[in-house]
Coordinates of C-alpha atoms in Angstrom, one line a residue:
W1 CA 46.6 6.6 136.4
A2 CA 45.5 6.7 140.1
R3 CA 48.4 7.8 140.8
M4 CA 48.4 10.9 138.4
R5 CA 45.0 11.4 139.3
G6 CA 45.8 12.1 142.7
E7 CA 48.6 13.9 142.2
L8 CA 46.2 16.1 139.7
D9 CA 43.9 16.1 142.5
R10 CA 46.3 17.8 145.0
L11 CA 47.2 20.4 142.4
A12 CA 43.6 21.7 141.8
N13 CA 43.1 21.5 145.6
A14 CA 46.3 23.8 146.2
Y15 CA 45.2 26.4 143.1
G16 CA 41.9 26.2 144.6
V17 CA 39.9 24.7 141.9
S18 CA 37.0 22.0 142.1
W19 CA 37.0 19.3 140.2
R20 CA 35.4 16.0 139.1
W21 CA 36.7 13.0 137.5
Q22 CA 33.5 11.4 136.6
Q23 CA 31.6 14.0 134.8
L24 CA 33.4 15.9 131.9
Y25 CA 30.7 18.8 131.7
P26 CA 28.6 20.3 134.6
P27 CA 24.7 19.1 135.0
V28 CA 22.6 21.3 133.3
G29 CA 22.1 24.4 135.7
I30 CA 25.2 24.1 137.4
Q31 CA 27.6 26.5 137.1
P32 CA 31.4 25.1 136.7
A33 CA 34.1 26.5 138.9
P34 CA 36.0 29.2 138.3
Y35 CA 38.5 29.0 136.0
R36 CA 41.7 29.7 137.8
L37 CA 44.1 32.5 135.9
N38 CA 47.6 31.3 135.5
D39 CA 50.7 33.3 137.0
K40 CA 51.4 35.6 134.1
Q41 CA 47.3 36.5 134.3
I42 CA 47.6 37.0 137.9
E43 CA 50.5 39.0 137.6
R44 CA 49.2 41.5 135.5
L45 CA 46.0 42.3 137.7
L46 CA 48.2 42.2 140.6
R47 CA 50.6 44.8 138.7
N48 CA 47.3 46.8 137.4
S49 CA 46.2 47.1 140.7
E50 CA 49.0 48.3 142.2
R51 CA 49.4 50.9 139.4
A52 CA 45.3 51.6 140.4
A53 CA 46.1 51.9 143.9
N54 CA 49.2 54.5 143.2
T55 CA 46.9 56.7 140.8
F56 CA 43.6 56.8 143.6
R57 CA 46.4 57.9 146.5
R58 CA 47.6 60.2 144.3
S59 CA 44.5 61.7 143.5
L60 CA 42.9 61.9 146.9
D61 CA 46.0 63.4 148.4
E62 CA 45.1 66.5 146.0
S63 CA 41.9 66.3 146.9
L64 CA 42.0 66.0 150.2
D65 CA 44.3 69.0 150.2
R66 CA 41.6 71.0 148.8
S67 CA 38.9 69.8 150.7
R68 CA 37.3 70.8 153.8
L69 CA 38.9 67.7 155.5
D70 CA 42.3 69.5 154.7
G71 CA 44.2 68.7 158.4
S72 CA 41.2 67.1 159.9
S73 CA 41.4 63.7 162.1
R74 CA 38.9 61.9 159.3
E75 CA 41.6 63.4 156.5
D76 CA 44.1 61.2 159.3
N77 CA 41.7 58.3 159.4
I78 CA 41.5 58.2 155.5
N79 CA 45.2 57.8 155.3
Q80 CA 45.5 54.8 157.6
F81 CA 43.3 53.1 155.9
V82 CA 44.9 53.5 152.5
K83 CA 48.2 52.8 154.3
E84 CA 46.8 49.5 155.6
F85 CA 45.3 48.8 152.2
N86 CA 48.8 49.3 150.5
D87 CA 50.4 47.1 153.2
A88 CA 48.2 44.6 153.2
L89 CA 48.6 44.8 148.6
K90 CA 52.1 44.8 149.4
L91 CA 52.0 41.5 151.3
L92 CA 49.8 40.1 149.0
R93 CA 52.5 41.1 146.2
D94 CA 55.6 39.8 148.4
R95 CA 53.5 36.3 148.6
F96 CA 52.7 35.8 145.2
D97 CA 56.3 36.5 143.9
G98 CA 57.2 33.6 146.8
H99 CA 54.5 31.4 145.4
T100 CA 52.5 31.0 148.5
S101 CA 49.6 33.8 147.7
I102 CA 46.7 32.7 148.6
A103 CA 42.6 33.5 148.9
G104 CA 42.9 34.6 152.7
D105 CA 45.4 37.3 151.5
V106 CA 43.2 38.6 149.1
E107 CA 40.6 38.9 151.5
S108 CA 43.1 40.7 153.7
V109 CA 43.4 43.5 151.1
L110 CA 39.5 43.4 150.3
M111 CA 38.9 44.2 154.0
R112 CA 41.2 47.2 153.9
A113 CA 40.0 48.4 150.5
M114 CA 36.1 48.2 151.7
R115 CA 37.3 51.3 154.9
I116 CA 38.5 53.2 151.8
D117 CA 35.0 52.3 150.1
D118 CA 32.7 53.6 153.2
F119 CA 35.1 56.3 153.4
M120 CA 34.8 57.5 149.8
R121 CA 30.5 56.8 149.9
R122 CA 30.5 59.0 153.2
H123 CA 32.6 62.0 151.8
P124 CA 32.1 62.6 148.3
L125 CA 35.3 64.0 146.7
D126 CA 36.1 64.9 143.6
R127 CA 35.5 63.3 139.9
R128 CA 39.1 62.7 139.7
V129 CA 39.2 60.4 142.9
Q130 CA 36.0 58.9 142.5
R131 CA 36.8 57.6 138.9
D132 CA 40.2 56.7 140.2
W133 CA 38.5 54.7 143.0
S134 CA 36.4 53.0 140.9
T135 CA 38.8 51.9 138.8
L136 CA 40.8 50.2 141.9
R137 CA 37.8 48.8 142.8
S138 CA 37.5 47.3 139.1
E139 CA 40.7 45.9 139.5
L140 CA 40.2 44.4 143.0
D141 CA 36.8 42.7 141.8
Q142 CA 38.6 41.2 138.8
L143 CA 41.4 40.0 141.6
S144 CA 39.2 38.7 143.9
Q145 CA 37.4 36.0 140.9
S146 CA 40.7 35.0 140.7
Y147 CA 41.5 34.3 143.6
N148 CA 38.0 32.7 143.9
V149 CA 37.0 34.9 146.5
A150 CA 33.5 36.1 146.8
W151 CA 33.2 39.7 147.6
N152 CA 30.6 42.2 147.6
W153 CA 31.1 46.1 148.4
N154 CA 28.4 46.6 149.8
N155 CA 29.0 44.5 153.0

């Protein structure tokens, strides 16, 4: 049993799950460690995030083309932010597919998303792109929770 417990501890550690063998339930007032989703659930979150990112990118492009930002350096900046975000999201996907994704990969995606979020706050575009960004942020929030990454969009 001791060997099995050691293996289970290593497995829990690999997936970022905290576990105390001496307690079945946490004491009153202490929150249990967040539940780690299984690979199929994370796969669905990634797919939803990728779909939301593509929808946002298309609506952003259309909105920028109709805005006063069209052709400006600000448009170049947001396009670069979106490219870097998509690259980080693709890297997360690749590492997930290779069973090597870690919380740091999700943090990288979120840090790039924060730059987009800052742009969206400073340059309100049409309702559609705002709605699409809100949907993508919601997907990213779920992804951060699944990897136990504490995240605050107001940093």
